[in-house]
PDB file of C-alpha atoms in Angstrom:
ATOM      1  CA  UNK A 764     139.189 117.947  82.264  1.00  0.00           C
ATOM      2  CA  UNK A 765     135.857 119.396  82.797  1.00  0.00           C
ATOM      3  CA  UNK A 766     133.983 122.554  80.299  1.00  0.00           C
ATOM      4  CA  UNK A 767     133.669 125.725  82.180  1.00  0.00           C
ATOM      5  CA  UNK A 768     131.072 128.251  80.578  1.00  0.00           C
ATOM      6  CA  UNK A 769     133.316 131.227  79.281  1.00  0.00           C
ATOM      7  CA  UNK A 770     130.664 132.987  77.692  1.00  0.00           C
ATOM      8  CA  UNK A 771     126.829 133.250  76.944  1.00  0.00           C
ATOM      9  CA  UNK A 772     124.698 134.978  74.423  1.00  0.00           C
ATOM     10  CA  UNK A 773     121.018 134.956  73.199  1.00  0.00           C
ATOM     11  CA  UNK A 774     118.626 136.172  70.533  1.00  0.00           C
ATOM     12  CA  UNK A 775     115.109 136.825  70.727  1.00  0.00           C
ATOM     13  CA  UNK A 776     112.989 137.442  67.559  1.00  0.00           C
ATOM     14  CA  UNK A 777     112.012 141.097  66.922  1.00  0.00           C
ATOM     15  CA  UNK A 778     108.138 140.578  66.721  1.00  0.00           C
ATOM     16  CA  UNK A 779     106.711 140.134  69.981  1.00  0.00           C
ATOM     17  CA  UNK A 780     102.807 138.630  70.649  1.00  0.00           C
ATOM     18  CA  UNK A 781     101.238 139.482  73.729  1.00  0.00           C
ATOM     19  CA  UNK A 782      98.363 137.624  75.433  1.00  0.00           C
ATOM     20  CA  UNK A 783      96.104 140.334  73.928  1.00  0.00           C
ATOM     21  CA  UNK A 784      96.825 139.570  70.524  1.00  0.00           C
ATOM     22  CA  UNK A 785      95.964 135.880  71.219  1.00  0.00           C
ATOM     23  CA  UNK A 786      92.624 136.807  72.948  1.00  0.00           C
ATOM     24  CA  UNK A 787      91.808 138.570  69.364  1.00  0.00           C
ATOM     25  CA  UNK A 788      92.803 135.165  67.580  1.00  0.00           C
ATOM     26  CA  UNK A 789      90.881 132.778  70.029  1.00  0.00           C
ATOM     27  CA  UNK A 790      88.760 132.098  73.128  1.00  0.00           C
ATOM     28  CA  UNK A 791      91.432 133.438  75.676  1.00  0.00           C
ATOM     29  CA  UNK A 792      92.467 136.457  77.802  1.00  0.00           C
ATOM     30  CA  UNK A 793      95.352 137.727  79.571  1.00  0.00           C
ATOM     31  CA  UNK A 794      94.009 136.901  82.997  1.00  0.00           C
ATOM     32  CA  UNK A 795      93.401 133.285  81.913  1.00  0.00           C
ATOM     33  CA  UNK A 796      96.804 132.667  80.330  1.00  0.00           C
ATOM     34  CA  UNK A 797      98.745 134.248  83.250  1.00  0.00           C
ATOM     35  CA  UNK A 798      96.811 132.611  85.708  1.00  0.00           C
ATOM     36  CA  UNK A 799      97.635 129.128  84.267  1.00  0.00           C
ATOM     37  CA  UNK A 800     101.451 129.674  82.674  1.00  0.00           C
ATOM     38  CA  UNK A 801     102.784 132.966  84.264  1.00  0.00           C
ATOM     39  CA  UNK A 802     103.465 134.111  80.360  1.00  0.00           C
ATOM     40  CA  UNK A 803     102.490 137.538  79.444  1.00  0.00           C
ATOM     41  CA  UNK A 804     104.168 137.410  76.037  1.00  0.00           C
ATOM     42  CA  UNK A 805     106.440 135.707  73.313  1.00  0.00           C
ATOM     43  CA  UNK A 806     108.643 136.294  70.787  1.00  0.00           C
ATOM     44  CA  UNK A 807     107.679 134.733  67.229  1.00  0.00           C
ATOM     45  CA  UNK A 808     110.006 134.580  64.372  1.00  0.00           C
ATOM     46  CA  UNK A 809     109.546 135.984  61.211  1.00  0.00           C
ATOM     47  CA  UNK A 810     111.425 136.726  57.899  1.00  0.00           C
ATOM     48  CA  UNK A 811     114.604 135.116  57.896  1.00  0.00           C
ATOM     49  CA  UNK A 812     114.944 134.427  61.696  1.00  0.00           C
ATOM     50  CA  UNK A 813     115.337 130.568  61.176  1.00  0.00           C
ATOM     51  CA  UNK A 814     116.831 128.146  63.463  1.00  0.00           C
ATOM     52  CA  UNK A 815     120.315 128.500  62.217  1.00  0.00           C
ATOM     53  CA  UNK A 816     120.090 132.371  61.963  1.00  0.00           C
ATOM     54  CA  UNK A 817     118.855 132.626  65.691  1.00  0.00           C
ATOM     55  CA  UNK A 818     121.584 130.080  66.796  1.00  0.00           C
ATOM     56  CA  UNK A 819     124.259 132.255  64.687  1.00  0.00           C
ATOM     57  CA  UNK A 820     123.392 135.544  66.466  1.00  0.00           C
ATOM     58  CA  UNK A 821     123.421 133.784  69.970  1.00  0.00           C
ATOM     59  CA  UNK A 822     126.798 132.340  69.237  1.00  0.00           C
ATOM     60  CA  UNK A 823     128.013 135.615  68.498  1.00  0.00           C
ATOM     61  CA  UNK A 824     127.337 136.920  71.600  1.00  0.00           C
ATOM     62  CA  UNK A 825     128.571 134.146  73.298  1.00  0.00           C
ATOM     63  CA  UNK A 826     131.961 134.160  71.575  1.00  0.00           C
ATOM     64  CA  UNK A 827     132.137 138.021  72.194  1.00  0.00           C
ATOM     65  CA  UNK A 828     131.590 137.621  75.853  1.00  0.00           C
ATOM     66  CA  UNK A 829     134.094 134.677  76.103  1.00  0.00           C
ATOM     67  CA  UNK A 830     136.452 136.898  73.830  1.00  0.00           C
ATOM     68  CA  UNK A 831     137.198 134.060  71.637  1.00  0.00           C
ATOM     69  CA  UNK A 832     137.278 133.908  67.754  1.00  0.00           C
ATOM     70  CA  UNK A 833     134.968 131.743  66.111  1.00  0.00           C
ATOM     71  CA  UNK A 834     137.844 129.577  64.440  1.00  0.00           C
ATOM     72  CA  UNK A 835     138.768 128.649  68.003  1.00  0.00           C
ATOM     73  CA  UNK A 836     135.980 126.527  68.561  1.00  0.00           C
ATOM     74  CA  UNK A 837     136.428 122.842  68.044  1.00  0.00           C
ATOM     75  CA  UNK A 838     133.009 121.616  68.533  1.00  0.00           C
ATOM     76  CA  UNK A 839     129.619 123.018  67.539  1.00  0.00           C
ATOM     77  CA  UNK A 840     125.989 121.557  68.630  1.00  0.00           C
ATOM     78  CA  UNK A 841     122.877 122.838  68.049  1.00  0.00           C
ATOM     79  CA  UNK A 842     119.937 121.568  70.031  1.00  0.00           C
ATOM     80  CA  UNK A 843     116.606 121.813  67.960  1.00  0.00           C
ATOM     81  CA  UNK A 844     113.240 120.165  67.366  1.00  0.00           C
ATOM     82  CA  UNK A 845     112.080 122.573  65.054  1.00  0.00           C
ATOM     83  CA  UNK A 846     114.560 123.273  62.511  1.00  0.00           C
ATOM     84  CA  UNK A 847     113.245 124.337  59.065  1.00  0.00           C
ATOM     85  CA  UNK A 848     116.045 121.914  57.194  1.00  0.00           C
ATOM     86  CA  UNK A 849     116.672 118.537  57.667  1.00  0.00           C
ATOM     87  CA  UNK A 850     119.863 118.686  55.890  1.00  0.00           C
ATOM     88  CA  UNK A 851     122.399 120.725  56.047  1.00  0.00           C
ATOM     89  CA  UNK A 852     122.050 120.453  59.929  1.00  0.00           C
ATOM     90  CA  UNK A 853     121.657 123.606  61.924  1.00  0.00           C
ATOM     91  CA  UNK A 854     125.184 123.641  63.229  1.00  0.00           C
ATOM     92  CA  UNK A 855     126.489 123.183  60.040  1.00  0.00           C
ATOM     93  CA  UNK A 856     124.696 126.509  58.926  1.00  0.00           C
ATOM     94  CA  UNK A 857     125.818 128.263  62.068  1.00  0.00           C
ATOM     95  CA  UNK A 858     129.354 127.363  61.462  1.00  0.00           C
ATOM     96  CA  UNK A 859     129.104 128.661  57.925  1.00  0.00           C
ATOM     97  CA  UNK A 860     127.347 132.002  59.186  1.00  0.00           C
ATOM     98  CA  UNK A 861     129.739 132.565  61.587  1.00  0.00           C
ATOM     99  CA  UNK A 862     133.052 131.306  60.288  1.00  0.00           C
ATOM    100  CA  UNK A 863     133.904 128.333  62.833  1.00  0.00           C
ATOM    101  CA  UNK A 864     135.660 126.647  60.406  1.00  0.00           C
ATOM    102  CA  UNK A 865     137.282 124.319  62.630  1.00  0.00           C
ATOM    103  CA  UNK A 866     134.626 123.071  64.496  1.00  0.00           C
ATOM    104  CA  UNK A 867     132.952 119.487  64.186  1.00  0.00           C
ATOM    105  CA  UNK A 868     129.311 120.281  64.035  1.00  0.00           C
ATOM    106  CA  UNK A 869     125.951 118.275  64.458  1.00  0.00           C
ATOM    107  CA  UNK A 870     122.750 118.843  65.912  1.00  0.00           C
ATOM    108  CA  UNK A 871     120.603 116.974  68.721  1.00  0.00           C
ATOM    109  CA  UNK A 872     116.964 116.488  69.448  1.00  0.00           C
ATOM    110  CA  UNK A 873     116.167 116.147  73.027  1.00  0.00           C
ATOM    111  CA  UNK A 874     113.208 118.600  72.951  1.00  0.00           C
ATOM    112  CA  UNK A 875     112.961 120.602  76.148  1.00  0.00           C
ATOM    113  CA  UNK A 876     115.681 118.742  77.825  1.00  0.00           C
ATOM    114  CA  UNK A 877     117.964 119.054  74.521  1.00  0.00           C
ATOM    115  CA  UNK A 878     119.963 121.923  75.710  1.00  0.00           C
ATOM    116  CA  UNK A 879     121.116 119.938  78.689  1.00  0.00           C
ATOM    117  CA  UNK A 880     121.519 116.885  76.898  1.00  0.00           C
ATOM    118  CA  UNK A 881     123.682 118.743  74.347  1.00  0.00           C
ATOM    119  CA  UNK A 882     125.855 120.210  77.449  1.00  0.00           C
ATOM    120  CA  UNK A 883     126.329 116.825  78.398  1.00  0.00           C
ATOM    121  CA  UNK A 884     127.697 115.644  75.115  1.00  0.00           C
ATOM    122  CA  UNK A 885     130.182 118.308  74.947  1.00  0.00           C
ATOM    123  CA  UNK A 886     131.421 117.865  78.546  1.00  0.00           C
ATOM    124  CA  UNK A 887     132.019 113.859  77.342  1.00  0.00           C
ATOM    125  CA  UNK A 888     134.196 115.424  74.379  1.00  0.00           C
ATOM    126  CA  UNK A 889     136.306 117.741  76.587  1.00  0.00           C
ATOM    127  CA  UNK A 890     136.398 115.337  79.263  1.00  0.00           C
ATOM    128  CA  UNK A 891     138.416 112.842  76.814  1.00  0.00           C
ATOM    129  CA  UNK A 892     140.272 115.888  75.713  1.00  0.00           C
ATOM    130  CA  UNK A 893     138.959 115.146  72.102  1.00  0.00           C
ATOM    131  CA  UNK A 894     138.249 118.751  71.952  1.00  0.00           C
ATOM    132  CA  UNK A 895     139.155 121.892  73.870  1.00  0.00           C
ATOM    133  CA  UNK A 896     136.535 124.475  73.170  1.00  0.00           C
ATOM    134  CA  UNK A 897     133.007 123.953  72.496  1.00  0.00           C
ATOM    135  CA  UNK A 898     129.869 126.198  71.665  1.00  0.00           C
ATOM    136  CA  UNK A 899     126.751 124.856  72.640  1.00  0.00           C
ATOM    137  CA  UNK A 900     123.539 126.313  71.530  1.00  0.00           C
ATOM    138  CA  UNK A 901     119.664 125.653  71.939  1.00  0.00           C
ATOM    139  CA  UNK A 902     117.426 127.236  69.071  1.00  0.00           C
ATOM    140  CA  UNK A 903     113.694 126.944  68.179  1.00  0.00           C
ATOM    141  CA  UNK A 904     111.062 128.205  66.368  1.00  0.00           C
ATOM    142  CA  UNK A 905     108.359 126.617  67.927  1.00  0.00           C
ATOM    143  CA  UNK A 906     105.878 129.032  66.452  1.00  0.00           C
ATOM    144  CA  UNK A 907     106.057 126.670  63.345  1.00  0.00           C
ATOM    145  CA  UNK A 908     104.926 123.621  64.788  1.00  0.00           C
ATOM    146  CA  UNK A 909     101.894 125.394  66.891  1.00  0.00           C
ATOM    147  CA  UNK A 910      98.545 124.978  65.904  1.00  0.00           C
ATOM    148  CA  UNK A 911      97.225 128.778  66.579  1.00  0.00           C
ATOM    149  CA  UNK A 912      93.725 127.600  67.056  1.00  0.00           C
ATOM    150  CA  UNK A 913      94.501 125.224  69.972  1.00  0.00           C
ATOM    151  CA  UNK A 914      94.394 127.320  73.059  1.00  0.00           C
ATOM    152  CA  UNK A 915      95.808 124.544  75.295  1.00  0.00           C
ATOM    153  CA  UNK A 916      98.813 124.548  73.852  1.00  0.00           C
ATOM    154  CA  UNK A 917      99.532 127.631  71.701  1.00  0.00           C
ATOM    155  CA  UNK A 918      99.294 130.138  74.301  1.00  0.00           C
ATOM    156  CA  UNK A 919     102.612 128.305  75.949  1.00  0.00           C
ATOM    157  CA  UNK A 920     105.223 128.576  73.264  1.00  0.00           C
ATOM    158  CA  UNK A 921     107.813 131.220  71.764  1.00  0.00           C
ATOM    159  CA  UNK A 922     111.113 131.526  69.836  1.00  0.00           C
ATOM    160  CA  UNK A 923     114.433 132.153  70.430  1.00  0.00           C
ATOM    161  CA  UNK A 924     118.164 130.940  70.701  1.00  0.00           C
ATOM    162  CA  UNK A 925     120.755 130.880  73.487  1.00  0.00           C
ATOM    163  CA  UNK A 926     124.199 129.676  73.556  1.00  0.00           C
ATOM    164  CA  UNK A 927     127.325 129.033  75.764  1.00  0.00           C
ATOM    165  CA  UNK A 928     130.911 128.621  74.986  1.00  0.00           C
ATOM    166  CA  UNK A 929     132.665 125.920  76.987  1.00  0.00           C
ATOM    167  CA  UNK A 930     136.401 125.820  77.385  1.00  0.00           C
ATOM    168  CA  UNK A 931     138.126 122.385  78.904  1.00  0.00           C
ATOM    169  CA  UNK A 932     139.816 123.246  82.589  1.00  0.00           C
ATOM    170  CA  UNK A 933     141.252 120.971  85.030  1.00  0.00           C
ATOM    171  CA  UNK A 934     139.589 122.129  88.089  1.00  0.00           C
ATOM    172  CA  UNK A 935     136.192 122.723  86.847  1.00  0.00           C
ATOM    173  CA  UNK A 936     132.976 120.923  88.092  1.00  0.00           C
ATOM    174  CA  UNK A 937     130.412 119.442  86.084  1.00  0.00           C
ATOM    175  CA  UNK A 938     127.891 116.752  87.703  1.00  0.00           C
ATOM    176  CA  UNK A 939     125.103 115.534  85.631  1.00  0.00           C
ATOM    177  CA  UNK A 940     122.302 112.963  85.327  1.00  0.00           C
ATOM    178  CA  UNK A 941     119.874 112.417  82.811  1.00  0.00           C
ATOM    179  CA  UNK A 942     116.983 109.849  82.233  1.00  0.00           C
ATOM    180  CA  UNK A 943     114.423 108.993  79.677  1.00  0.00           C
ATOM    181  CA  UNK A 944     110.867 107.243  80.192  1.00  0.00           C
ATOM    182  CA  UNK A 945     109.700 106.226  76.622  1.00  0.00           C
ATOM    183  CA  UNK A 946     106.847 104.314  77.694  1.00  0.00           C
ATOM    184  CA  UNK A 947     105.137 107.849  78.631  1.00  0.00           C
ATOM    185  CA  UNK A 948     106.282 109.755  75.332  1.00  0.00           C
ATOM    186  CA  UNK A 949     102.593 109.774  73.954  1.00  0.00           C
ATOM    187  CA  UNK A 950     102.243 112.886  76.829  1.00  0.00           C
ATOM    188  CA  UNK A 951     104.093 115.118  74.355  1.00  0.00           C
ATOM    189  CA  UNK A 952     104.176 114.418  70.449  1.00  0.00           C
ATOM    190  CA  UNK A 953     104.536 116.266  67.098  1.00  0.00           C
ATOM    191  CA  UNK A 954     104.654 114.412  64.153  1.00  0.00           C
ATOM    192  CA  UNK A 955     106.823 114.946  61.069  1.00  0.00           C
ATOM    193  CA  UNK A 956     105.332 116.345  57.921  1.00  0.00           C
ATOM    194  CA  UNK A 957     107.668 114.345  55.904  1.00  0.00           C
ATOM    195  CA  UNK A 958     105.511 111.238  55.428  1.00  0.00           C
ATOM    196  CA  UNK A 959     103.543 110.799  52.157  1.00  0.00           C
ATOM    197  CA  UNK A 960     100.213 110.823  54.321  1.00  0.00           C
ATOM    198  CA  UNK A 961     100.809 114.690  54.788  1.00  0.00           C
ATOM    199  CA  UNK A 962     101.923 115.261  51.079  1.00  0.00           C
ATOM    200  CA  UNK A 963      98.682 114.237  49.826  1.00  0.00           C
ATOM    201  CA  UNK A 964      96.087 116.828  49.007  1.00  0.00           C
ATOM    202  CA  UNK A 965      93.738 117.876  51.417  1.00  0.00           C
ATOM    203  CA  UNK A 966      95.554 115.780  54.256  1.00  0.00           C
ATOM    204  CA  UNK A 967      94.714 116.601  57.962  1.00  0.00           C
ATOM    205  CA  UNK A 968      97.953 118.265  59.305  1.00  0.00           C
ATOM    206  CA  UNK A 969      96.579 118.774  62.689  1.00  0.00           C
ATOM    207  CA  UNK A 970      98.825 115.857  64.226  1.00  0.00           C
ATOM    208  CA  UNK A 971     101.976 117.855  62.818  1.00  0.00           C
ATOM    209  CA  UNK A 972     101.471 120.475  65.292  1.00  0.00           C
ATOM    210  CA  UNK A 973     102.511 119.832  69.208  1.00  0.00           C
ATOM    211  CA  UNK A 974     100.134 117.817  71.056  1.00  0.00           C
ATOM    212  CA  UNK A 975     100.053 117.651  74.738  1.00  0.00           C
ATOM    213  CA  UNK A 976      98.474 116.054  77.694  1.00  0.00           C
ATOM    214  CA  UNK A 977      99.019 119.036  79.969  1.00  0.00           C
ATOM    215  CA  UNK A 978      98.109 117.183  83.229  1.00  0.00           C
ATOM    216  CA  UNK A 979     100.350 114.242  82.528  1.00  0.00           C
ATOM    217  CA  UNK A 980     103.400 116.544  81.845  1.00  0.00           C
ATOM    218  CA  UNK A 981     102.869 118.355  84.754  1.00  0.00           C
ATOM    219  CA  UNK A 982     102.658 115.625  86.809  1.00  0.00           C
ATOM    220  CA  UNK A 983     105.726 114.302  85.287  1.00  0.00           C
ATOM    221  CA  UNK A 984     107.767 117.653  85.921  1.00  0.00           C
ATOM    222  CA  UNK A 985     106.953 118.081  89.302  1.00  0.00           C
ATOM    223  CA  UNK A 986     107.891 114.677  90.371  1.00  0.00           C
ATOM    224  CA  UNK A 987     110.956 113.787  88.334  1.00  0.00           C
ATOM    225  CA  UNK A 988     112.682 117.173  88.372  1.00  0.00           C
ATOM    226  CA  UNK A 989     113.144 117.513  92.231  1.00  0.00           C
ATOM    227  CA  UNK A 990     114.183 113.601  92.166  1.00  0.00           C
ATOM    228  CA  UNK A 991     116.904 114.223  89.652  1.00  0.00           C
ATOM    229  CA  UNK A 992     118.357 117.362  91.365  1.00  0.00           C
ATOM    230  CA  UNK A 993     118.578 115.280  94.340  1.00  0.00           C
ATOM    231  CA  UNK A 994     120.327 112.755  92.497  1.00  0.00           C
ATOM    232  CA  UNK A 995     123.074 115.411  91.419  1.00  0.00           C
ATOM    233  CA  UNK A 996     123.417 116.731  94.934  1.00  0.00           C
ATOM    234  CA  UNK A 997     124.084 113.322  96.285  1.00  0.00           C
ATOM    235  CA  UNK A 998     126.511 112.485  93.380  1.00  0.00           C
ATOM    236  CA  UNK A 999     128.292 115.766  94.081  1.00  0.00           C
ATOM    237  CA  UNK A1000     128.372 115.535  97.776  1.00  0.00           C
ATOM    238  CA  UNK A1001     126.502 119.060  98.005  1.00  0.00           C
ATOM    239  CA  UNK A1002     123.572 120.121 100.077  1.00  0.00           C
ATOM    240  CA  UNK A1003     120.612 122.157  98.475  1.00  0.00           C
ATOM    241  CA  UNK A1004     121.379 125.094 100.849  1.00  0.00           C
ATOM    242  CA  UNK A1005     124.763 125.314  98.969  1.00  0.00           C
ATOM    243  CA  UNK A1006     123.195 126.053  95.454  1.00  0.00           C
ATOM    244  CA  UNK A1007     122.961 129.818  94.526  1.00  0.00           C
ATOM    245  CA  UNK A1008     120.232 128.997  91.723  1.00  0.00           C
ATOM    246  CA  UNK A1009     118.174 126.344  90.231  1.00  0.00           C
ATOM    247  CA  UNK A1010     117.743 127.133  86.567  1.00  0.00           C
ATOM    248  CA  UNK A1011     114.863 125.350  85.327  1.00  0.00           C
ATOM    249  CA  UNK A1012     113.703 124.845  81.968  1.00  0.00           C
ATOM    250  CA  UNK A1013     110.788 127.488  81.476  1.00  0.00           C
ATOM    251  CA  UNK A1014     107.682 125.548  80.572  1.00  0.00           C
ATOM    252  CA  UNK A1015     105.278 126.885  83.038  1.00  0.00           C
ATOM    253  CA  UNK A1016     105.642 128.987  86.381  1.00  0.00           C
ATOM    254  CA  UNK A1017     103.552 126.702  88.331  1.00  0.00           C
ATOM    255  CA  UNK A1018     105.677 123.874  87.626  1.00  0.00           C
ATOM    256  CA  UNK A1019     108.752 126.044  88.899  1.00  0.00           C
ATOM    257  CA  UNK A1020     106.889 126.638  91.715  1.00  0.00           C
ATOM    258  CA  UNK A1021     105.700 123.254  92.442  1.00  0.00           C
ATOM    259  CA  UNK A1022     109.472 122.211  92.155  1.00  0.00           C
ATOM    260  CA  UNK A1023     110.428 124.876  94.785  1.00  0.00           C
ATOM    261  CA  UNK A1024     107.720 123.678  97.060  1.00  0.00           C
ATOM    262  CA  UNK A1025     108.789 120.065  96.847  1.00  0.00           C
ATOM    263  CA  UNK A1026     112.617 120.817  97.307  1.00  0.00           C
ATOM    264  CA  UNK A1027     111.729 123.009 100.118  1.00  0.00           C
ATOM    265  CA  UNK A1028     113.916 125.776  98.855  1.00  0.00           C
ATOM    266  CA  UNK A1029     112.785 129.773  98.365  1.00  0.00           C
ATOM    267  CA  UNK A1030     111.367 130.485  95.039  1.00  0.00           C
ATOM    268  CA  UNK A1031     113.968 133.379  94.882  1.00  0.00           C
ATOM    269  CA  UNK A1032     116.376 130.685  93.971  1.00  0.00           C
ATOM    270  CA  UNK A1033     114.673 129.715  91.050  1.00  0.00           C
ATOM    271  CA  UNK A1034     114.858 132.326  88.515  1.00  0.00           C
ATOM    272  CA  UNK A1035     112.255 132.830  85.853  1.00  0.00           C
ATOM    273  CA  UNK A1036     111.625 134.919  82.766  1.00  0.00           C
ATOM    274  CA  UNK A1037     108.826 133.031  81.074  1.00  0.00           C
ATOM    275  CA  UNK A1038     106.474 136.161  81.380  1.00  0.00           C
ATOM    276  CA  UNK A1039     108.523 137.490  78.749  1.00  0.00           C
ATOM    277  CA  UNK A1040     109.597 134.693  76.707  1.00  0.00           C
ATOM    278  CA  UNK A1041     106.909 131.877  77.114  1.00  0.00           C
ATOM    279  CA  UNK A1042     108.286 128.191  76.566  1.00  0.00           C
ATOM    280  CA  UNK A1043     111.082 128.114  74.307  1.00  0.00           C
ATOM    281  CA  UNK A1044     111.759 124.401  74.507  1.00  0.00           C
ATOM    282  CA  UNK A1045     115.835 123.614  74.508  1.00  0.00           C
ATOM    283  CA  UNK A1046     116.483 127.566  73.897  1.00  0.00           C
ATOM    284  CA  UNK A1047     115.129 128.345  77.501  1.00  0.00           C
ATOM    285  CA  UNK A1048     117.751 127.286  79.922  1.00  0.00           C
ATOM    286  CA  UNK A1049     120.619 129.155  78.045  1.00  0.00           C
ATOM    287  CA  UNK A1050     118.262 131.970  77.423  1.00  0.00           C
ATOM    288  CA  UNK A1051     117.861 132.373  81.259  1.00  0.00           C
ATOM    289  CA  UNK A1052     121.392 131.694  81.754  1.00  0.00           C
ATOM    290  CA  UNK A1053     122.432 134.680  79.478  1.00  0.00           C
ATOM    291  CA  UNK A1054     119.944 137.211  81.025  1.00  0.00           C
ATOM    292  CA  UNK A1055     121.212 136.228  84.626  1.00  0.00           C
ATOM    293  CA  UNK A1056     124.761 136.699  83.205  1.00  0.00           C
ATOM    294  CA  UNK A1057     123.983 139.799  81.582  1.00  0.00           C
ATOM    295  CA  UNK A1058     122.331 141.348  84.742  1.00  0.00           C
ATOM    296  CA  UNK A1059     125.577 140.496  86.673  1.00  0.00           C
ATOM    297  CA  UNK A1060     123.402 137.957  88.893  1.00  0.00           C
ATOM    298  CA  UNK A1061     126.106 135.349  88.440  1.00  0.00           C
ATOM    299  CA  UNK A1062     129.065 135.209  90.895  1.00  0.00           C
ATOM    300  CA  UNK A1063     132.450 133.609  90.170  1.00  0.00           C
ATOM    301  CA  UNK A1064     132.047 130.419  92.319  1.00  0.00           C
ATOM    302  CA  UNK A1065     128.432 130.319  92.525  1.00  0.00           C
ATOM    303  CA  UNK A1066     126.929 126.682  92.487  1.00  0.00           C
ATOM    304  CA  UNK A1067     123.993 126.500  89.946  1.00  0.00           C
ATOM    305  CA  UNK A1068     121.883 123.512  89.001  1.00  0.00           C
ATOM    306  CA  UNK A1069     120.249 123.359  85.627  1.00  0.00           C
ATOM    307  CA  UNK A1070     117.474 121.034  84.998  1.00  0.00           C
ATOM    308  CA  UNK A1071     115.507 120.301  81.644  1.00  0.00           C
ATOM    309  CA  UNK A1072     112.369 118.357  81.025  1.00  0.00           C
ATOM    310  CA  UNK A1073     110.107 117.554  78.207  1.00  0.00           C
ATOM    311  CA  UNK A1074     109.488 115.330  75.405  1.00  0.00           C
ATOM    312  CA  UNK A1075     110.403 111.715  75.101  1.00  0.00           C
ATOM    313  CA  UNK A1076     109.551 111.947  78.062  1.00  0.00           C
ATOM    314  CA  UNK A1077     113.357 113.132  79.148  1.00  0.00           C
ATOM    315  CA  UNK A1078     114.561 114.570  81.868  1.00  0.00           C
ATOM    316  CA  UNK A1079     118.039 115.689  83.863  1.00  0.00           C
ATOM    317  CA  UNK A1080     119.940 117.768  85.930  1.00  0.00           C
ATOM    318  CA  UNK A1081     123.394 119.218  86.005  1.00  0.00           C
ATOM    319  CA  UNK A1082     125.671 121.004  88.608  1.00  0.00           C
ATOM    320  CA  UNK A1083     128.266 123.333  87.568  1.00  0.00           C
ATOM    321  CA  UNK A1084     130.359 126.179  89.260  1.00  0.00           C
ATOM    322  CA  UNK A1085     130.200 129.432  87.781  1.00  0.00           C
TER     323      UNK A1085
END
């Protein structure tokens, strides 16, 4: 048994910050940001737009698309690195908000690879016939972890949530590979504020924002993503020409373009929405899936590869049939 995607959904915060707004906050410009990242704007959570709230709204859309009721869900997973609460977990909060009363719930933190790892986890449960229907969500409020005075990082990130509903089927296909390189983890870090040193008066909170070695992350992504995509293709016995779309984590337009070049595949096969959303970490792949689904770009039978990469360092790829 393998979980097949039956529905997708997403949520984008109401507030939008374009590059011109950032240019009034720091020494930057629309031209500088677009040229290095491909980003033109990002959504920023405000008011009650928490990780759980956004995840719940995306989940409701996905359930509606799948024509399922919340109580039909057996497993509810939320991938996030930015939840406002340690306990209860975001997945349990989503359960409460949408009424998925029969679901087992827990969170995963795999940074920008998180949604893919959550999808792999759900597939393992469905494959063992422990559960039949799963709701997998990526939801992030990265704006809370961003130093808005550091132009090398803050121009990249945005907030949002995306979700998919899976239902176990005998003839569905899902092939995955995932890896970690902990020895290179210092390239992308964010320290918790729940330590005594940060509770003290006048504490330096700078390390509690995301810190990134951009060159190291870029080098990691453009080498490992083509490698893991090739690994999945070989496992599946598929050629790259058979793939309709490669849906990559939306970290940077230049990274996606470099992967396309390394794979010797046309850039048109690599959908992007980073211009309007920025880097939303584990929300980026399901946000992209939902956008393409809503646009009618995904046809039954299409072979699609998903690939995530990010903090840890972690990376992976999965092949599925729409």
